[in-house]
Tab-separated table of N, CA and C in Angstrom:
chain	number	residue	atom	x	y	z
A	1	MET	N	-1.666	24.138	20.338
A	1	MET	CA	-1.525	24.182	18.895
A	1	MET	C	-2.427	23.124	18.288
A	2	SER	N	-3.207	23.507	17.315
A	2	SER	CA	-4.113	22.602	16.628
A	2	SER	C	-3.525	22.232	15.265
A	3	ILE	N	-3.534	20.974	14.967
A	3	ILE	CA	-3.037	20.483	13.682
A	3	ILE	C	-4.224	20.228	12.771
A	4	HIS	N	-4.190	20.790	11.571
A	4	HIS	CA	-5.248	20.563	10.594
A	4	HIS	C	-4.991	19.232	9.885
A	5	LYS	N	-5.956	18.342	9.952
A	5	LYS	CA	-5.851	17.029	9.312
A	5	LYS	C	-6.976	16.859	8.311
A	6	LYS	N	-6.628	16.279	7.176
A	6	LYS	CA	-7.627	15.909	6.181
A	6	LYS	C	-7.656	14.384	6.138
A	7	LEU	N	-8.814	13.785	6.427
A	7	LEU	CA	-8.938	12.332	6.485
A	7	LEU	C	-9.692	11.789	5.289
A	8	TYR	N	-9.333	10.578	4.903
A	8	TYR	CA	-10.098	9.831	3.903
A	8	TYR	C	-10.480	8.503	4.537
A	9	ARG	N	-11.773	8.243	4.575
A	9	ARG	CA	-12.286	6.994	5.135
A	9	ARG	C	-13.108	6.283	4.073
A	10	SER	N	-12.939	4.962	3.983
A	10	SER	CA	-13.750	4.177	3.052
A	10	SER	C	-13.780	2.737	3.540
A	11	GLY	N	-14.607	1.953	2.899
A	11	GLY	CA	-14.672	0.537	3.215
A	11	GLY	C	-15.630	0.229	4.347
A	12	PRO	N	-15.710	-1.037	4.690
A	12	PRO	CA	-16.692	-1.476	5.683
A	12	PRO	C	-16.437	-0.953	7.097
A	13	TYR	N	-15.226	-0.508	7.381
A	13	TYR	CA	-14.895	-0.010	8.709
A	13	TYR	C	-14.570	1.485	8.687
A	14	ALA	N	-15.189	2.204	7.768
A	14	ALA	CA	-14.889	3.624	7.585
A	14	ALA	C	-15.142	4.447	8.842
A	15	ASP	N	-16.064	4.012	9.678
A	15	ASP	CA	-16.321	4.777	10.892
A	15	ASP	C	-15.258	4.523	11.963
A	16	LEU	N	-14.430	3.487	11.768
A	16	LEU	CA	-13.390	3.144	12.735
A	16	LEU	C	-11.978	3.508	12.276
A	17	PHE	N	-11.719	3.351	10.968
A	17	PHE	CA	-10.359	3.503	10.450
A	17	PHE	C	-10.299	4.489	9.295
A	18	SER	N	-9.194	5.218	9.217
A	18	SER	CA	-8.928	6.089	8.075
A	18	SER	C	-8.007	5.372	7.113
A	19	GLN	N	-8.232	5.553	5.828
A	19	GLN	CA	-7.341	4.998	4.815
A	19	GLN	C	-6.133	5.902	4.607
A	20	GLY	N	-6.315	7.161	4.930
A	20	GLY	CA	-5.211	8.107	4.800
A	20	GLY	C	-5.493	9.364	5.583
A	21	VAL	N	-4.419	10.016	5.990
A	21	VAL	CA	-4.540	11.302	6.675
A	21	VAL	C	-3.434	12.213	6.150
A	22	GLN	N	-3.831	13.432	5.822
A	22	GLN	CA	-2.870	14.419	5.337
A	22	GLN	C	-2.703	15.504	6.381
A	23	VAL	N	-1.465	15.798	6.694
A	23	VAL	CA	-1.103	16.873	7.606
A	23	VAL	C	-0.080	17.717	6.857
A	24	GLY	N	-0.446	18.947	6.545
A	24	GLY	CA	0.445	19.765	5.713
A	24	GLY	C	0.611	19.094	4.361
A	25	ASN	N	1.859	18.911	3.964
A	25	ASN	CA	2.080	18.246	2.679
A	25	ASN	C	2.465	16.772	2.846
A	26	ALA	N	2.342	16.246	4.058
A	26	ALA	CA	2.647	14.833	4.316
A	26	ALA	C	1.356	14.021	4.315
A	27	LEU	N	1.381	12.916	3.609
A	27	LEU	CA	0.229	12.018	3.507
A	27	LEU	C	0.639	10.658	4.047
A	28	TYR	N	-0.045	10.216	5.078
A	28	TYR	CA	0.228	8.932	5.715
A	28	TYR	C	-0.920	7.988	5.366
A	29	MET	N	-0.585	6.880	4.737
A	29	MET	CA	-1.606	5.932	4.325
A	29	MET	C	-1.603	4.703	5.216
A	30	ALA	N	-2.788	4.223	5.518
A	30	ALA	CA	-2.921	2.968	6.236
A	30	ALA	C	-2.461	1.841	5.318
A	31	GLY	N	-2.065	0.734	5.906
A	31	GLY	CA	-1.657	-0.416	5.104
A	31	GLY	C	-2.800	-0.887	4.220
A	32	GLN	N	-2.454	-1.188	2.982
A	32	GLN	CA	-3.439	-1.659	2.005
A	32	GLN	C	-3.155	-3.125	1.685
A	33	VAL	N	-4.222	-3.912	1.637
A	33	VAL	CA	-4.084	-5.336	1.339
A	33	VAL	C	-4.627	-5.639	-0.046
A	34	GLY	N	-4.273	-6.806	-0.545
A	34	GLY	CA	-4.639	-7.194	-1.899
A	34	GLY	C	-5.940	-7.955	-1.981
A	35	ILE	N	-7.038	-7.220	-1.872
A	35	ILE	CA	-8.349	-7.846	-2.015
A	35	ILE	C	-9.057	-7.277	-3.235
A	36	ASP	N	-9.932	-8.088	-3.807
A	36	ASP	CA	-10.695	-7.633	-4.966
A	36	ASP	C	-11.989	-6.960	-4.496
A	37	GLU	N	-12.846	-6.620	-5.453
A	37	GLU	CA	-14.079	-5.892	-5.142
A	37	GLU	C	-15.003	-6.674	-4.207
A	38	SER	N	-14.911	-7.998	-4.224
A	38	SER	CA	-15.772	-8.825	-3.366
A	38	SER	C	-15.180	-9.006	-1.968
A	39	GLY	N	-13.952	-8.525	-1.770
A	39	GLY	CA	-13.291	-8.674	-0.484
A	39	GLY	C	-12.433	-9.916	-0.379
A	40	ALA	N	-12.310	-10.650	-1.488
A	40	ALA	CA	-11.505	-11.875	-1.503
A	40	ALA	C	-10.066	-11.574	-1.899
A	41	ALA	N	-9.152	-12.340	-1.320
A	41	ALA	CA	-7.728	-12.210	-1.656
A	41	ALA	C	-7.323	-13.360	-2.563
A	42	PRO	N	-6.688	-13.049	-3.714
A	42	PRO	CA	-6.184	-14.132	-4.550
A	42	PRO	C	-5.110	-14.922	-3.802
A	43	GLN	N	-4.826	-16.118	-4.247
A	43	GLN	CA	-3.845	-16.965	-3.570
A	43	GLN	C	-2.414	-16.519	-3.810
A	44	GLU	N	-2.132	-15.951	-4.959
A	44	GLU	CA	-0.756	-15.610	-5.332
A	44	GLU	C	-0.315	-14.267	-4.754
A	45	LEU	N	0.902	-14.241	-4.242
A	45	LEU	CA	1.487	-13.025	-3.674
A	45	LEU	C	1.536	-11.903	-4.704
A	46	LEU	N	1.940	-12.200	-5.917
A	46	LEU	CA	2.042	-11.181	-6.967
A	46	LEU	C	0.693	-10.506	-7.217
A	47	GLU	N	-0.368	-11.292	-7.276
A	47	GLU	CA	-1.704	-10.726	-7.496
A	47	GLU	C	-2.136	-9.872	-6.311
A	48	GLN	N	-1.843	-10.344	-5.100
A	48	GLN	CA	-2.188	-9.557	-3.918
A	48	GLN	C	-1.433	-8.234	-3.902
A	49	MET	N	-0.153	-8.270	-4.274
A	49	MET	CA	0.633	-7.042	-4.304
A	49	MET	C	0.040	-6.054	-5.311
A	50	SER	N	-0.319	-6.527	-6.497
A	50	SER	CA	-0.894	-5.651	-7.522
A	50	SER	C	-2.185	-5.003	-7.033
A	51	LEU	N	-3.047	-5.791	-6.391
A	51	LEU	CA	-4.297	-5.248	-5.863
A	51	LEU	C	-4.037	-4.254	-4.728
A	52	ALA	N	-3.073	-4.563	-3.876
A	52	ALA	CA	-2.747	-3.640	-2.784
A	52	ALA	C	-2.301	-2.298	-3.353
A	53	TYR	N	-1.464	-2.329	-4.389
A	53	TYR	CA	-1.037	-1.069	-5.006
A	53	TYR	C	-2.212	-0.345	-5.664
A	54	ARG	N	-3.169	-1.085	-6.195
A	54	ARG	CA	-4.358	-0.438	-6.769
A	54	ARG	C	-5.082	0.350	-5.671
A	55	HIS	N	-5.160	-0.230	-4.475
A	55	HIS	CA	-5.797	0.464	-3.358
A	55	HIS	C	-4.959	1.665	-2.895
A	56	VAL	N	-3.640	1.525	-2.945
A	56	VAL	CA	-2.758	2.666	-2.651
A	56	VAL	C	-3.072	3.802	-3.624
A	57	GLN	N	-3.203	3.480	-4.903
A	57	GLN	CA	-3.513	4.499	-5.910
A	57	GLN	C	-4.868	5.154	-5.629
A	58	ASP	N	-5.842	4.364	-5.191
A	58	ASP	CA	-7.162	4.918	-4.864
A	58	ASP	C	-7.072	5.921	-3.716
A	59	VAL	N	-6.305	5.591	-2.689
A	59	VAL	CA	-6.137	6.509	-1.559
A	59	VAL	C	-5.416	7.773	-2.018
A	60	LEU	N	-4.346	7.595	-2.778
A	60	LEU	CA	-3.607	8.764	-3.287
A	60	LEU	C	-4.524	9.703	-4.056
A	61	ALA	N	-5.388	9.139	-4.890
A	61	ALA	CA	-6.282	9.944	-5.717
A	61	ALA	C	-7.199	10.831	-4.865
A	62	GLN	N	-7.563	10.369	-3.674
A	62	GLN	CA	-8.420	11.164	-2.785
A	62	GLN	C	-7.723	12.436	-2.300
A	63	PHE	N	-6.415	12.458	-2.419
A	63	PHE	CA	-5.625	13.613	-1.997
A	63	PHE	C	-4.955	14.297	-3.195
A	64	ASP	N	-5.485	14.017	-4.402
A	64	ASP	CA	-4.926	14.577	-5.643
A	64	ASP	C	-3.442	14.256	-5.779
A	65	ALA	N	-3.077	13.037	-5.432
A	65	ALA	CA	-1.684	12.590	-5.511
A	65	ALA	C	-1.604	11.338	-6.385
A	66	THR	N	-0.386	10.992	-6.765
A	66	THR	CA	-0.134	9.810	-7.588
A	66	THR	C	1.024	9.019	-6.977
A	67	MET	N	1.379	7.949	-7.631
A	67	MET	CA	2.504	7.137	-7.183
A	67	MET	C	3.789	7.955	-7.137
A	68	ASP	N	3.891	8.994	-7.943
A	68	ASP	CA	5.080	9.855	-7.931
A	68	ASP	C	5.261	10.575	-6.605
A	69	ASN	N	4.185	10.715	-5.833
A	69	ASN	CA	4.257	11.416	-4.553
A	69	ASN	C	4.772	10.542	-3.416
A	70	ILE	N	4.835	9.227	-3.618
A	70	ILE	CA	5.287	8.325	-2.563
A	70	ILE	C	6.785	8.514	-2.336
A	71	VAL	N	7.176	8.619	-1.064
A	71	VAL	CA	8.586	8.749	-0.707
A	71	VAL	C	9.074	7.564	0.125
A	72	ASP	N	8.140	6.822	0.721
A	72	ASP	CA	8.519	5.705	1.580
A	72	ASP	C	7.415	4.660	1.546
A	73	GLU	N	7.829	3.399	1.518
A	73	GLU	CA	6.838	2.331	1.590
A	73	GLU	C	7.377	1.186	2.435
A	74	THR	N	6.445	0.526	3.101
A	74	THR	CA	6.776	-0.643	3.900
A	74	THR	C	5.905	-1.793	3.436
A	75	TRP	N	6.548	-2.899	3.152
A	75	TRP	CA	5.824	-4.136	2.833
A	75	TRP	C	5.849	-5.006	4.076
A	76	PHE	N	4.671	-5.406	4.523
A	76	PHE	CA	4.547	-6.392	5.589
A	76	PHE	C	4.147	-7.694	4.901
A	77	VAL	N	4.985	-8.717	5.003
A	77	VAL	CA	4.703	-9.998	4.356
A	77	VAL	C	4.680	-11.108	5.398
A	78	THR	N	3.896	-12.123	5.118
A	78	THR	CA	3.796	-13.235	6.060
A	78	THR	C	4.859	-14.297	5.809
A	79	ASP	N	5.513	-14.238	4.648
A	79	ASP	CA	6.557	-15.215	4.335
A	79	ASP	C	7.655	-14.522	3.525
A	80	VAL	N	8.704	-14.087	4.220
A	80	VAL	CA	9.773	-13.362	3.544
A	80	VAL	C	10.506	-14.258	2.549
A	81	ASN	N	10.593	-15.546	2.815
A	81	ASN	CA	11.260	-16.444	1.875
A	81	ASN	C	10.487	-16.541	0.570
A	82	ASP	N	9.174	-16.618	0.648
A	82	ASP	CA	8.330	-16.628	-0.557
A	82	ASP	C	8.498	-15.320	-1.312
A	83	CYS	N	8.533	-14.213	-0.585
A	83	CYS	CA	8.707	-12.900	-1.197
A	83	CYS	C	10.043	-12.818	-1.934
A	84	MET	N	11.108	-13.240	-1.283
A	84	MET	CA	12.429	-13.158	-1.898
A	84	MET	C	12.570	-14.116	-3.073
A	85	ALA	N	11.877	-15.246	-3.032
A	85	ALA	CA	11.908	-16.186	-4.154
A	85	ALA	C	11.245	-15.585	-5.391
A	86	GLN	N	10.347	-14.614	-5.183
A	86	GLN	CA	9.619	-13.984	-6.289
A	86	GLN	C	10.039	-12.532	-6.516
A	87	VAL	N	11.129	-12.118	-5.891
A	87	VAL	CA	11.483	-10.701	-5.867
A	87	VAL	C	11.613	-10.100	-7.272
A	88	GLU	N	12.149	-10.828	-8.212
A	88	GLU	CA	12.290	-10.267	-9.564
A	88	GLU	C	10.929	-9.967	-10.178
A	89	ALA	N	10.003	-10.911	-10.095
A	89	ALA	CA	8.659	-10.705	-10.646
A	89	ALA	C	7.921	-9.606	-9.876
A	90	LEU	N	8.063	-9.590	-8.558
A	90	LEU	CA	7.400	-8.576	-7.743
A	90	LEU	C	7.907	-7.177	-8.077
A	91	PHE	N	9.230	-7.037	-8.198
A	91	PHE	CA	9.784	-5.714	-8.481
A	91	PHE	C	9.531	-5.286	-9.930
A	92	THR	N	9.429	-6.226	-10.841
A	92	THR	CA	9.058	-5.891	-12.224
A	92	THR	C	7.634	-5.343	-12.261
A	93	GLU	N	6.729	-5.998	-11.536
A	93	GLU	CA	5.338	-5.530	-11.475
A	93	GLU	C	5.258	-4.192	-10.747
A	94	ARG	N	6.005	-4.041	-9.692
A	94	ARG	CA	6.044	-2.778	-8.934
A	94	ARG	C	6.503	-1.637	-9.843
A	95	GLN	N	7.539	-1.881	-10.635
A	95	GLN	CA	8.033	-0.863	-11.560
A	95	GLN	C	6.970	-0.530	-12.605
A	96	ARG	N	6.225	-1.539	-13.077
A	96	ARG	CA	5.155	-1.299	-14.046
A	96	ARG	C	4.082	-0.407	-13.426
A	97	ILE	N	3.728	-0.679	-12.183
A	97	ILE	CA	2.699	0.098	-11.497
A	97	ILE	C	3.155	1.545	-11.301
A	98	TYR	N	4.394	1.734	-10.879
A	98	TYR	CA	4.927	3.089	-10.691
A	98	TYR	C	5.150	3.792	-12.034
A	99	GLY	N	5.340	3.043	-13.090
A	99	GLY	CA	5.624	3.626	-14.393
A	99	GLY	C	7.091	3.933	-14.601
A	100	LYS	N	7.908	3.541	-13.630
A	100	LYS	CA	9.355	3.762	-13.684
A	100	LYS	C	9.960	3.061	-12.471
A	101	VAL	N	11.273	3.104	-12.370
A	101	VAL	CA	11.909	2.590	-11.164
A	101	VAL	C	11.525	3.544	-10.031
A	102	PRO	N	10.853	3.041	-8.990
A	102	PRO	CA	10.410	3.930	-7.910
A	102	PRO	C	11.569	4.615	-7.204
A	103	GLU	N	11.363	5.886	-6.903
A	103	GLU	CA	12.347	6.667	-6.157
A	103	GLU	C	11.826	6.818	-4.731
A	104	VAL	N	11.889	5.697	-3.998
A	104	VAL	CA	11.346	5.644	-2.643
A	104	VAL	C	12.304	4.854	-1.759
A	105	SER	N	12.184	5.083	-0.460
A	105	SER	CA	12.848	4.171	0.470
A	105	SER	C	11.858	3.038	0.715
A	106	GLN	N	12.388	1.867	0.978
A	106	GLN	CA	11.503	0.725	1.164
A	106	GLN	C	11.996	-0.146	2.306
A	107	THR	N	11.029	-0.649	3.067
A	107	THR	CA	11.316	-1.570	4.151
A	107	THR	C	10.485	-2.826	3.933
A	108	LEU	N	11.107	-3.971	4.163
A	108	LEU	CA	10.426	-5.262	4.070
A	108	LEU	C	10.434	-5.876	5.461
A	109	VAL	N	9.238	-6.204	5.955
A	109	VAL	CA	9.103	-6.744	7.299
A	109	VAL	C	8.297	-8.032	7.233
A	110	GLN	N	8.821	-9.092	7.844
A	110	GLN	CA	8.033	-10.314	7.960
A	110	GLN	C	7.226	-10.235	9.245
A	111	VAL	N	5.938	-10.559	9.137
A	111	VAL	CA	5.047	-10.550	10.293
A	111	VAL	C	4.475	-11.956	10.493
A	112	ALA	N	4.044	-12.231	11.702
A	112	ALA	CA	3.467	-13.538	12.016
A	112	ALA	C	2.141	-13.740	11.297
A	113	GLY	N	1.447	-12.678	11.025
A	113	GLY	CA	0.177	-12.776	10.328
A	113	GLY	C	-0.417	-11.404	10.121
A	114	LEU	N	-1.369	-11.342	9.207
A	114	LEU	CA	-2.114	-10.112	8.951
A	114	LEU	C	-3.547	-10.340	9.434
A	115	VAL	N	-4.396	-9.357	9.292
A	115	VAL	CA	-5.734	-9.415	9.875
A	115	VAL	C	-6.562	-10.607	9.363
A	116	ASP	N	-6.277	-11.089	8.177
A	116	ASP	CA	-6.953	-12.260	7.609
A	116	ASP	C	-5.873	-13.262	7.226
A	117	PRO	N	-6.032	-14.522	7.573
A	117	PRO	CA	-4.985	-15.511	7.277
A	117	PRO	C	-4.682	-15.685	5.781
A	118	SER	N	-5.603	-15.269	4.910
A	118	SER	CA	-5.350	-15.403	3.472
A	118	SER	C	-4.488	-14.262	2.929
A	119	PHE	N	-4.294	-13.202	3.707
A	119	PHE	CA	-3.481	-12.071	3.264
A	119	PHE	C	-2.005	-12.425	3.379
A	120	LYS	N	-1.258	-12.133	2.305
A	120	LYS	CA	0.179	-12.400	2.272
A	120	LYS	C	1.015	-11.129	2.336
A	121	ILE	N	0.393	-9.986	2.021
A	121	ILE	CA	1.126	-8.721	1.978
A	121	ILE	C	0.212	-7.562	2.339
A	122	GLU	N	0.790	-6.589	3.009
A	122	GLU	CA	0.122	-5.321	3.283
A	122	GLU	C	1.145	-4.237	2.980
A	123	ILE	N	0.724	-3.209	2.249
A	123	ILE	CA	1.634	-2.149	1.827
A	123	ILE	C	1.203	-0.835	2.470
A	124	LYS	N	2.121	-0.224	3.187
A	124	LYS	CA	1.893	1.050	3.874
A	124	LYS	C	2.830	2.090	3.255
A	125	CYS	N	2.290	3.262	2.932
A	125	CYS	CA	3.089	4.286	2.260
A	125	CYS	C	2.985	5.649	2.939
A	126	ILE	N	4.017	6.434	2.717
A	126	ILE	CA	4.035	7.840	3.073
A	126	ILE	C	4.295	8.604	1.767
A	127	ALA	N	3.525	9.644	1.551
A	127	ALA	CA	3.691	10.458	0.354
A	127	ALA	C	3.823	11.930	0.748
A	128	VAL	N	4.368	12.712	-0.152
A	128	VAL	CA	4.487	14.147	0.036
A	128	VAL	C	3.795	14.830	-1.138
A	129	THR	N	2.895	15.753	-0.822
A	129	THR	CA	2.173	16.461	-1.864
A	129	THR	C	2.717	17.882	-1.987
A	130	GLU	N	2.379	18.509	-3.046
A	130	GLU	CA	2.849	19.882	-3.285
A	130	GLU	C	2.063	20.864	-2.465
């Protein structure tokens, strides 16, 4: 049995990694980090989260999807205590980005580190398209 996959690749490692893959109506996105156009990560967790979601939106757009299509998200953070200390501001910004209270399942995972020591958060999502 052959599975039809639609891939989206971008960025400096596009020949190695996919930003997203769609199988049927399921869209699996690679973790997105909060970097700006120059590849730099701001120091603040809130800013990194906002940029990471901007990249999530960019991947979704490649599959004609929006934040409304997300059904599950995982936040990988390097400091869960810092995250929880800012949870109100983070969730307020998250709601602004979604345009409403998100209707998703969410997992928060503390990790020892991300691919770059300046990264504080990586957001991985699963979406369902029509």
